[in-house]
Coordinates of C-alpha atoms and ligand atoms in Angstrom, one line a residue:
X167 CA 109.1 137.0 78.9
X168 CA 111.0 135.1 76.2
X169 CA 114.2 136.2 77.9
X170 CA 113.1 134.5 81.2
X171 CA 112.1 131.3 79.5
X172 CA 115.5 131.1 77.7
X173 CA 117.2 131.9 81.0
X174 CA 115.4 129.2 82.8
X175 CA 115.9 126.6 80.1
X176 CA 119.6 127.5 80.0
X177 CA 120.1 127.3 83.7
X178 CA 118.4 123.8 83.9
X179 CA 120.7 122.2 81.3
X180 CA 123.9 120.8 82.8
X181 CA 126.7 122.8 81.0
X182 CA 128.6 119.9 79.3
X183 CA 126.0 117.2 79.6
X184 CA 126.3 116.0 76.0
X185 CA 130.0 115.4 76.2
X186 CA 131.3 114.7 79.7
X187 CA 135.0 115.8 80.0
X188 CA 137.8 113.5 81.1
X189 CA 139.1 114.6 84.5
X190 CA 142.5 114.3 86.0
X191 CA 142.7 115.5 89.6
X192 CA 146.3 115.9 90.9
X193 CA 146.7 116.3 94.6
X194 CA 150.2 117.1 96.0
X195 CA 151.1 116.4 99.6
X196 CA 152.3 119.0 102.1
X197 CA 153.1 121.4 99.4
X198 CA 153.0 125.1 100.4
X199 CA 151.7 128.2 98.7
X200 CA 155.2 129.3 97.8
X201 CA 156.7 126.0 96.5
X202 CA 156.1 126.2 92.7
X203 CA 158.0 128.2 90.2
X204 CA 154.7 129.7 89.0
X205 CA 154.0 130.9 92.6
X206 CA 157.4 132.6 92.8
X207 CA 159.8 130.1 94.3
X208 CA 163.3 131.0 92.9
X209 CA 164.9 127.6 93.0
X210 CA 162.0 125.3 92.3
X211 CA 162.1 123.7 88.8
X212 CA 158.5 123.0 87.9
X213 CA 158.4 123.6 84.1
X214 CA 155.4 121.4 83.5
X215 CA 153.2 122.8 86.2
X216 CA 154.3 126.3 85.2
X217 CA 153.3 125.5 81.6
X218 CA 149.9 124.2 82.9
X219 CA 149.5 127.4 84.8
X220 CA 150.4 129.5 81.7
X221 CA 147.8 127.7 79.6
X222 CA 145.3 127.4 82.4
X223 CA 143.7 129.3 85.3
X224 CA 145.9 129.9 88.3
X225 CA 144.2 130.6 91.6
X226 CA 145.7 133.0 94.2
X227 CA 143.0 132.5 96.8
X228 CA 142.3 128.8 96.8
X229 CA 141.8 126.9 100.1
X230 CA 141.8 123.4 101.4
X231 CA 139.4 122.4 104.2
X232 CA 141.9 120.5 106.3
X233 CA 145.2 121.5 107.8
X234 CA 146.4 117.9 107.7
X235 CA 146.2 114.9 105.3
X236 CA 143.1 112.8 106.1
X237 CA 140.5 115.5 106.6
X238 CA 141.6 117.4 103.5
X239 CA 141.3 114.3 101.4
X240 CA 137.9 113.6 102.9
X241 CA 136.8 117.1 102.0
X242 CA 138.2 116.9 98.5
X243 CA 136.5 113.6 97.6
X244 CA 133.2 114.3 99.3
X245 CA 132.7 118.0 99.0
X246 CA 131.9 118.1 102.7
X247 CA 133.6 119.3 105.8
X248 CA 135.6 116.6 107.7
X249 CA 133.3 117.2 110.6
X250 CA 130.3 115.8 108.7
X251 CA 132.1 112.7 107.6
X252 CA 133.9 112.2 111.0
X253 CA 137.4 112.3 109.5
X254 CA 138.8 114.2 112.5
X255 CA 140.7 114.8 114.8
X256 CA 144.1 114.3 113.2
X257 CA 144.7 111.5 110.7
X258 CA 144.5 107.7 110.2
X259 CA 147.3 105.4 111.2
X260 CA 148.3 102.0 109.7
X261 CA 146.2 100.1 112.3
X262 CA 143.3 102.6 112.7
X263 CA 139.9 100.9 113.0
X264 CA 138.1 103.8 111.3
X265 CA 138.0 105.1 107.8
X266 CA 136.0 107.4 105.5
X267 CA 132.5 106.0 106.1
X268 CA 131.3 104.0 103.1
X269 CA 128.1 105.9 103.2
X270 CA 130.0 109.1 102.1
X271 CA 129.7 109.7 98.4
X272 CA 133.0 110.4 96.6
X273 CA 133.6 112.1 93.3
X274 CA 134.2 108.7 91.8
X275 CA 130.8 107.6 92.9
X276 CA 129.2 110.7 91.5
X277 CA 130.9 110.3 88.1
X278 CA 130.5 106.5 87.7
X279 CA 126.7 106.6 86.9
X280 CA 127.5 109.1 84.1
X281 CA 129.5 106.4 82.4
X282 CA 133.0 107.3 83.7
X283 CA 135.7 104.8 84.3
X284 CA 137.5 105.7 87.5
X285 CA 141.0 105.2 88.9
X286 CA 143.1 106.3 91.7
X287 CA 146.9 106.2 92.1
X288 CA 149.0 107.2 95.0
X289 CA 148.3 108.1 98.6
X290 CA 144.8 107.3 99.9
X291 CA 144.9 108.1 103.7
X292 CA 141.2 107.6 104.3
X293 CA 141.4 104.3 106.1
X294 CA 142.3 100.7 105.4
X295 CA 140.3 98.6 107.8
X296 CA 139.8 94.9 108.1
X297 CA 140.3 93.2 104.7
X298 CA 140.6 96.6 103.0
X299 CA 137.1 97.7 104.1
X300 CA 138.0 101.4 103.5
X301 CA 140.2 101.2 100.4
X302 CA 139.4 103.3 97.3
X303 CA 138.0 100.2 95.6
X304 CA 135.1 100.4 98.1
X305 CA 134.6 104.1 97.4
X306 CA 133.9 104.2 93.6
X307 CA 137.4 103.7 92.2
X308 CA 137.4 100.8 89.8
X309 CA 141.2 100.8 89.6
X310 CA 143.7 101.4 92.4
X311 CA 147.4 101.4 92.6
X312 CA 148.8 103.0 95.7
X313 CA 149.6 103.3 99.4
X314 CA 147.0 103.4 102.1
X315 CA 148.5 106.2 104.2
X316 CA 151.6 108.5 104.5
X317 CA 155.0 107.0 103.7
X318 CA 156.5 108.2 107.0
X319 CA 153.9 106.0 108.9
X320 CA 156.2 103.0 108.8
X321 CA 159.9 102.5 109.5
X322 CA 161.6 104.6 106.9
X323 CA 165.0 103.0 107.2
X324 CA 163.3 100.4 105.0
X325 CA 162.2 102.9 102.4
X326 CA 164.7 102.6 99.7
X327 CA 165.8 105.8 98.0
X328 CA 168.3 106.6 95.2
X329 CA 171.0 105.6 94.6
X330 CA 169.6 102.0 95.1
X331 CA 169.9 100.6 98.5
X332 CA 170.5 103.9 100.3
X333 CA 167.9 104.4 103.0
X334 CA 165.8 107.5 102.6
X335 CA 167.0 110.4 104.8
X336 CA 164.6 110.9 107.7
X337 CA 163.0 109.5 110.8
X338 CA 159.6 107.7 110.6
X339 CA 157.2 105.8 112.8
X340 CA 159.1 102.7 114.0
X341 CA 157.1 99.7 115.1
X342 CA 154.5 100.1 112.4
X343 CA 154.1 97.9 109.4
X344 CA 156.5 98.2 106.4
X345 CA 154.9 100.4 103.8
X346 CA 152.8 98.3 101.4
X347 CA 151.9 99.0 97.8
X348 CA 148.4 97.9 96.9
X349 CA 147.0 96.9 93.5
X350 CA 143.3 96.9 93.9
X351 CA 143.0 95.2 97.4
X352 CA 146.1 93.1 97.2
X353 CA 149.6 94.0 98.4
X354 CA 152.0 93.7 95.5
X355 CA 155.1 95.1 97.2
X356 CA 156.2 95.6 100.8
X357 CA 158.2 97.6 101.7
X358 CA 157.7 100.1 98.8
X359 CA 160.7 100.7 96.7
X360 CA 160.6 104.5 96.2
X361 CA 163.1 104.6 93.4
X362 CA 160.6 103.0 91.1
X363 CA 157.3 104.0 92.7
X364 CA 156.5 107.0 90.5
X365 CA 157.4 105.1 87.3
X366 CA 154.9 102.4 88.4
X367 CA 152.3 105.1 89.0
X368 CA 153.0 106.6 85.6
X369 CA 152.7 103.3 83.7
X370 CA 149.4 102.6 85.5
X371 CA 148.0 106.0 84.7
X372 CA 149.0 105.9 81.1
X373 CA 147.5 102.5 80.5
X374 CA 144.3 103.7 82.2
X375 CA 144.0 106.9 80.1
X376 CA 144.8 105.1 76.8
X377 CA 142.3 102.3 77.6
X378 CA 139.5 104.7 78.4
X379 CA 140.2 106.7 75.3
X380 CA 140.3 103.5 73.3
X381 CA 136.9 102.4 74.8
X382 CA 135.6 106.0 74.1
X383 CA 134.6 106.3 77.8
X384 CA 135.1 109.5 79.8
X385 CA 137.7 108.9 82.6
X386 CA 138.3 110.2 86.1
X387 CA 141.9 109.8 87.3
X388 CA 142.6 110.9 90.9
X389 CA 146.4 111.2 91.1
X390 CA 147.4 111.7 94.8
X391 CA 151.2 112.1 94.8
X392 CA 153.4 111.4 97.8
X393 CA 155.4 114.4 96.8
X394 CA 156.5 116.6 98.4
X395 CA 155.8 115.0 101.8
X396 CA 158.7 114.1 104.1
X397 CA 160.8 112.0 103.8
X398 CA 161.5 113.2 100.3
X399 CA 162.5 110.8 97.6
X400 CA 163.0 110.6 93.9
X401 CA 163.9 108.0 91.3
X402 CA 167.2 107.9 89.3
X403 CA 165.9 110.3 86.7
X404 CA 165.4 113.1 89.2
X405 CA 167.7 112.5 92.2
X406 CA 170.4 115.1 92.6
X407 CA 169.0 117.2 89.7
X408 CA 167.5 120.2 91.6
X409 CA 169.2 123.2 93.0
X410 CA 166.7 122.9 95.9
X411 CA 168.1 119.6 97.3
X412 CA 166.0 116.6 98.1
X413 CA 162.9 118.6 98.4
X414 CA 163.6 120.0 94.9
X415 CA 164.2 116.6 93.5
X416 CA 160.9 115.3 94.9
X417 CA 159.2 118.3 93.4
X418 CA 161.0 117.7 90.1
X419 CA 159.7 114.1 90.0
X420 CA 156.1 115.3 90.7
X421 CA 156.5 117.9 88.0
X422 CA 157.8 115.3 85.5
X423 CA 154.9 113.1 86.3
X424 CA 152.4 115.9 85.6
X425 CA 154.2 116.5 82.3
X426 CA 153.9 112.8 81.3
X427 CA 150.1 112.9 82.2
X428 CA 149.6 115.9 80.0
X429 CA 151.7 114.4 77.2
X430 CA 149.6 111.2 77.4
X431 CA 146.4 113.3 77.1
X432 CA 147.8 115.1 74.1
X433 CA 149.1 112.0 72.4
X434 CA 145.7 110.4 72.9
X435 CA 144.1 113.4 71.1
X436 CA 141.7 114.2 74.0
X437 CA 143.3 117.4 75.2
X438 CA 140.2 119.4 74.1
X439 CA 138.0 117.4 76.3
X440 CA 140.2 116.9 79.4
X441 CA 140.1 119.0 82.5
X442 CA 143.2 118.8 84.7
X443 CA 143.1 120.2 88.2
X444 CA 146.2 120.5 90.4
X445 CA 146.3 121.5 94.1
X446 CA 147.7 120.3 97.4
X447 CA 146.2 118.9 100.6
X448 CA 147.6 121.3 103.3
X449 CA 150.4 123.7 104.0
X450 CA 154.1 122.9 104.3
X451 CA 155.6 121.0 107.2
X452 CA 158.2 123.6 108.1
X453 CA 159.4 121.6 111.0
X454 CA 161.5 119.7 108.4
X455 CA 163.5 122.8 107.9
X456 CA 165.1 123.1 104.4
X457 CA 163.1 120.0 103.4
X458 CA 159.8 121.3 104.8
X459 CA 158.4 123.3 101.9
X460 CA 157.4 127.0 101.8
X461 CA 154.3 128.9 102.3
X462 CA 155.8 131.8 100.5
X463 CA 154.7 135.2 101.9
X464 CA 151.9 133.5 104.0
X465 CA 152.1 133.0 107.7
X466 CA 153.0 129.6 109.3
X467 CA 152.2 126.2 107.7
X468 CA 150.7 122.7 108.2
X469 CA 148.3 122.2 111.1
X470 CA 147.6 125.9 111.7
X471 CA 144.7 128.0 110.7
X472 CA 146.9 130.8 109.5
X473 CA 147.0 131.3 105.7
X474 CA 150.0 129.1 105.3
X475 CA 148.2 126.2 106.7
X476 CA 145.2 126.2 104.3
X477 CA 145.8 128.4 101.3
X478 CA 147.3 126.3 98.5
X479 CA 148.5 126.6 94.9
X480 CA 145.8 125.6 92.5
X481 CA 145.6 125.4 88.7
X482 CA 142.8 124.4 86.4
X483 CA 143.7 123.6 82.8
X484 CA 141.5 122.6 79.9
X485 CA 142.9 123.3 76.5
X486 CA 140.6 125.6 74.5
X487 CA 137.9 125.7 77.2
X488 CA 139.4 127.5 80.2
X489 CA 140.8 131.0 79.3
X490 CA 144.4 131.2 80.5
X491 CA 144.9 133.7 83.4
X492 CA 145.2 134.3 87.1
X493 CA 142.2 134.6 89.3
X494 CA 141.8 136.0 92.9
X495 CA 138.3 134.6 93.2
X496 CA 137.7 132.5 96.3
X497 CA 137.7 128.7 95.8
X498 CA 138.1 125.6 97.8
X499 CA 138.7 121.9 97.5
X500 CA 135.1 121.5 98.7
X501 CA 134.0 123.1 95.4
X502 CA 135.6 120.5 93.2
X503 CA 132.9 117.8 93.6
X504 CA 130.0 120.1 92.7
X505 CA 132.0 121.6 89.9
X506 CA 132.9 118.3 88.3
X507 CA 129.3 117.0 88.7
X508 CA 128.1 120.1 86.9
X509 CA 130.7 119.7 84.1
X510 CA 129.9 116.0 83.7
X511 CA 126.1 116.5 83.9
X512 CA 126.1 114.1 86.9
X513 CA 123.6 114.1 89.7
X514 CA 124.7 115.5 93.1
X515 CA 124.2 113.2 96.1
X516 CA 121.2 113.8 98.2
X517 CA 123.2 115.0 101.2
X518 CA 124.4 118.3 102.6
X519 CA 127.3 119.6 100.5
X520 CA 129.6 122.4 101.5
X521 CA 131.0 123.4 98.1
X522 CA 129.8 125.5 95.2
X523 CA 129.7 124.8 91.5
X524 CA 132.6 126.8 90.0
X525 CA 132.0 125.8 86.4
X526 CA 131.0 129.3 85.3
X527 CA 134.1 130.7 86.9
X528 CA 136.2 128.2 85.0
X529 CA 134.5 128.4 81.7
X530 CA 133.2 132.0 81.5
X531 CA 135.3 133.9 84.0
X532 CA 132.3 134.6 86.2
X533 CA 132.8 135.7 89.8
X534 CA 132.9 132.9 92.3
X535 CA 129.7 131.9 94.2
X536 CA 132.0 131.4 97.2
X537 CA 132.2 134.4 99.6
X538 CA 133.5 132.7 102.7
X539 CA 136.2 130.3 103.9
X540 CA 135.9 128.5 107.2
X541 CA 139.2 127.4 108.9
X542 CA 139.1 124.3 111.0
X543 CA 142.1 123.2 113.1
X544 CA 143.3 119.6 112.9
X545 CA 141.2 118.8 115.9
X546 CA 137.8 120.5 115.4
X547 CA 135.7 120.8 118.6
X548 CA 132.0 121.5 118.4
X549 CA 132.3 123.9 121.3
X550 CA 134.9 126.1 119.7
X551 CA 133.9 125.5 116.1
X552 CA 135.9 127.2 113.4
X553 CA 139.1 129.0 114.4
X554 CA 138.9 131.6 111.7
X555 CA 136.6 132.9 109.0
X556 CA 137.3 134.7 105.8
X557 CA 134.5 136.9 104.4
X558 CA 135.6 138.5 101.1
X559 CA 138.9 140.2 101.7
X560 CA 138.7 140.1 105.5
X561 CA 139.8 137.3 107.9
X562 CA 138.9 137.1 111.5
X563 CA 140.7 134.7 113.9
X564 CA 138.6 133.7 116.9
X565 CA 141.3 131.3 118.1
X566 CA 144.9 130.9 117.2
X567 CA 147.3 128.1 118.0
X568 CA 150.8 127.1 116.8
X569 CA 151.7 123.6 115.8
X570 CA 154.6 121.1 115.9
X571 CA 154.4 120.8 112.1
X572 CA 154.9 124.6 111.8
X573 CA 158.1 124.7 114.0
X574 CA 161.5 126.1 113.1
X575 CA 160.7 129.3 111.2
X576 CA 161.5 132.5 113.1
X577 CA 157.8 133.4 113.7
X578 CA 157.0 132.2 117.2
X579 CA 153.2 132.3 116.6
X580 CA 153.6 129.2 114.4
X581 CA 155.4 127.1 117.0
X582 CA 153.9 124.5 119.3
X583 CA 154.7 126.8 122.2
X584 CA 152.1 129.2 120.9
X585 CA 149.2 127.8 123.0
X586 CA 145.5 127.9 122.1
X587 CA 144.4 131.5 122.5
X588 CA 140.8 132.8 122.3
X589 CA 140.4 136.3 120.7
X590 CA 137.5 138.5 121.6
X591 CA 137.3 140.7 119.7
X592 CA 138.9 138.5 117.0
X593 CA 142.1 139.4 115.3
X594 CA 141.1 140.9 112.0
X595 CA 143.2 141.1 108.9
X596 CA 142.6 142.6 105.4
X597 CA 144.1 139.8 103.2
X598 CA 144.1 142.1 100.2
X599 CA 146.4 144.7 101.7
X600 CA 148.1 142.3 104.2
X601 CA 148.1 138.7 103.0
X602 CA 150.9 137.8 105.5
X603 CA 148.5 138.6 108.4
X604 CA 150.9 141.0 110.1
X605 CA 148.7 143.9 111.0
X606 CA 145.7 143.3 113.2
X607 CA 143.0 145.9 112.3
X608 CA 141.6 145.7 115.9
X609 CA 144.8 145.9 117.7
X610 CA 143.8 149.2 119.4
X611 CA 140.2 148.4 119.9
X612 CA 137.3 148.2 117.4
X613 CA 137.1 151.3 115.2
X614 CA 133.5 152.4 114.5
X615 CA 133.7 151.9 110.8
X616 CA 134.6 148.2 111.3
X617 CA 131.7 147.4 113.7
X618 CA 129.2 146.4 110.9
X619 CA 131.8 144.1 109.3
X620 CA 132.6 142.5 112.6
X621 CA 129.0 141.9 113.4
X622 CA 128.5 140.4 109.9
X623 CA 131.4 138.1 110.5
X624 CA 130.2 137.0 113.9
X625 CA 126.7 136.4 112.5
X626 CA 128.2 134.3 109.6
X627 CA 130.3 132.3 112.1
X628 CA 127.3 131.6 114.3
X629 CA 125.1 130.6 111.4
X630 CA 127.7 128.3 110.0
X631 CA 128.2 126.8 113.4
X632 CA 124.5 126.1 113.8
X633 CA 124.3 124.4 110.4
X634 CA 127.3 122.2 111.1
X635 CA 126.9 118.5 111.9
X636 CA 129.7 116.7 113.8
X637 CA 129.6 113.0 113.0
X638 CA 131.1 110.4 115.2
X639 CA 134.9 110.5 115.0
X640 CA 136.4 107.9 112.7
X641 CA 140.0 108.7 113.7
X642 CA 139.2 108.2 117.4
X643 CA 138.0 104.6 117.0
X644 CA 141.4 103.3 118.2
X645 CA 144.0 101.0 116.7
X646 CA 144.3 97.3 116.4
X647 CA 147.7 95.8 115.5
X648 CA 145.9 93.1 113.6
X649 CA 144.9 95.7 111.0
X650 CA 148.4 96.5 110.0
X651 CA 148.8 95.5 106.4
X652 CA 151.0 92.4 105.8
X653 CA 151.6 90.8 102.4
X654 CA 152.3 87.5 104.1
X655 CA 149.6 87.2 106.8
X656 CA 150.8 84.0 108.4
X657 CA 154.5 85.1 109.0
X658 CA 156.2 85.9 112.3
X659 CA 157.5 88.0 113.8
X660 CA 155.3 90.8 112.6
X661 CA 155.6 93.5 111.4
X662 CA 159.2 92.9 110.2
X663 CA 158.4 89.6 108.4
X664 CA 156.0 91.3 106.0
X665 CA 158.2 91.6 103.0
X666 CA 157.3 90.8 99.4
X667 CA 158.9 91.6 96.0
X668 CA 156.9 93.2 93.2
X669 CA 154.2 90.8 92.4
X670 CA 151.5 91.4 89.8
X671 CA 152.1 95.1 89.0
X672 CA 150.3 96.2 85.9
Ligands
NAG163 C1 139.0 88.8 106.2 O1 139.7 87.9 105.3 C2 140.1 86.7 105.9 C3 141.0 86.0 104.9 O2 140.5 86.1 103.6 C4 138.8 85.9 106.2 O3 139.1 84.7 106.8 C5 137.9 86.7 107.1 O4 136.7 86.1 107.3 C6 137.7 88.1 106.5 N1 137.0 88.9 107.5 C7 135.9 89.6 107.2 C8 135.3 90.4 108.3 O5 135.5 89.7 106.1
NAG164 C1 164.4 99.3 93.7 O1 164.1 99.7 92.4 C2 165.2 100.0 91.6 C3 164.8 100.6 90.3 O2 163.9 99.7 89.7 C4 166.1 98.8 91.5 O3 167.3 99.1 90.8 C5 166.5 98.3 92.9 O4 167.2 97.1 92.8 C6 165.2 98.1 93.7 N1 165.6 97.8 95.1 C7 165.1 96.8 95.7 C8 165.6 96.6 97.1 O5 164.4 96.0 95.2
NAG165 C1 141.3 121.0 69.5 O1 140.7 122.3 69.3 C2 141.4 123.1 68.4 C3 140.7 124.5 68.4 O2 139.4 124.4 68.4 C4 141.4 122.5 67.0 O3 142.1 123.3 66.1 C5 142.0 121.1 67.2 O4 142.0 120.4 65.9 C6 141.4 120.2 68.2 N1 142.1 119.0 68.4 C7 141.6 117.8 68.5 C8 142.6 116.7 68.7 O5 140.4 117.6 68.5
NAG166 C1 116.7 113.2 100.0 O1 116.9 112.8 101.3 C2 115.8 113.1 102.2 C3 116.2 112.8 103.7 O2 117.1 111.7 103.7 C4 114.6 112.4 101.8 O3 113.5 112.8 102.6 C5 114.3 112.8 100.3 O4 113.2 112.0 99.8 C6 115.5 112.5 99.4 N1 115.2 113.0 98.1 C7 115.5 112.4 97.0 C8 115.2 113.1 95.7 O5 115.9 111.2 97.0

């Protein structure tokens, strides 16, 4: 009896309620499963992320919910599938009318009532809207320095790379607005000067961390890097420094930024009370060839529902609290909101969440409460539902489709020419023995011993599908050129006249 009372009392207490930890959530862009040194890449130099992995928990089976930018960011920040928030199909553009609905509750909004100060730096990509309606400042972030969407969504011949005044190498969306840098809701630079962008982000982040520590308030910093998205760039300190070329330089700059954030945490003396999480939004854009990133041994990349599209590097580091190691437990970006809420002792929003609290996995090495992964393509459709399902070690593909973003590798299944194909029975892979999805277990029919597993997977899919809500699409609301950001709203001709030098950067 006493045991049960203790158990109940224990389970009702939020784990770290007395002392909410500081949180730094670092989100890389288009980085693949095989891109970090600590995930086996031979020519990537990532000493700081490798050190974070060595002192923290490195995940081998960590997934994002979205195979492209906007839906994966929506899932990360809300703990809900993109279908529920309407952040599908595809992504937001500079003049998109839609955005992440303000009714959605972000991690920042969950943590603020617990006394957190909140900030975001980097790439938002969840909408801009008229007068900044959808910017992070409207979604619980008290401080914001960053760019509203991807940096190739503007004419990249105006994106300055290093050495100064050389255009970045690449082709981007012509005819759109020059890329703006926002401080709060004001454009402070347009177009962005990439050679100094990361140092501005670093200064902003350090000031934010030090101020929060000084005020003795817990902080939440969402650091959404543009690295290693195409076109790759790096400042003077990192350009030409990596054996892996421009991609390697961009990665080196990201790694250097992570090192500086960790140094700031240590120098502020709050390392024992700061959780740092690192992961990426979706798989590599292999169509960019040697600058496209790597999914390592996994199949295909960005925009596909093969493992390379959605399985990501992930590291959780908390000095003295998280036991260093490697885990093969299942985890997802969708789990981050409920996990942080539990660690902070913050109340969960009263809405349907799709993630699980992983705090006991992080702090006590428990098994993960997550047993399934649901794979949505970039354009989810309520009729088809998920394209694939992972249950434990097994993955079933009900549909497969290649993608433009996953072009150029020798595997033709990844290419845009690999049309949407329904599979009944599904393709079935054992990801423990065959992580590369090479050997379909049902190739020669369904063996008797796999019938119960298959039935269970079909049942799980149908049940998931019945429970799923598909909100009105926010990305399909169309575009309006008036919404293109311009630092100088009265100027003509737009968008080329929208140019401003660094204004009031922090
Ligand atoms: C947007 O901002 C402009 C200029 O500040 C203002 O005139 C306009 O009323 C605003 N529109 C809305 C819908 O708030
Ligand atoms: C971009 O920033 C770099 C580094 O601060 C500077 O040297 C360069 O002049 C800037 N370029 C432009 C076009 O402002
Ligand atoms: C952090 O924890 C370690 C081990 O418990 C302790 O030795 C150290 O003094 C702590 N550091 C700070 C800055 O509190
Ligand atoms: C949660 O939301 C439901 C439906 O919107 C409502 O009926 C219920 O009262 C809410 N619960 C709390 C605790 O706010």
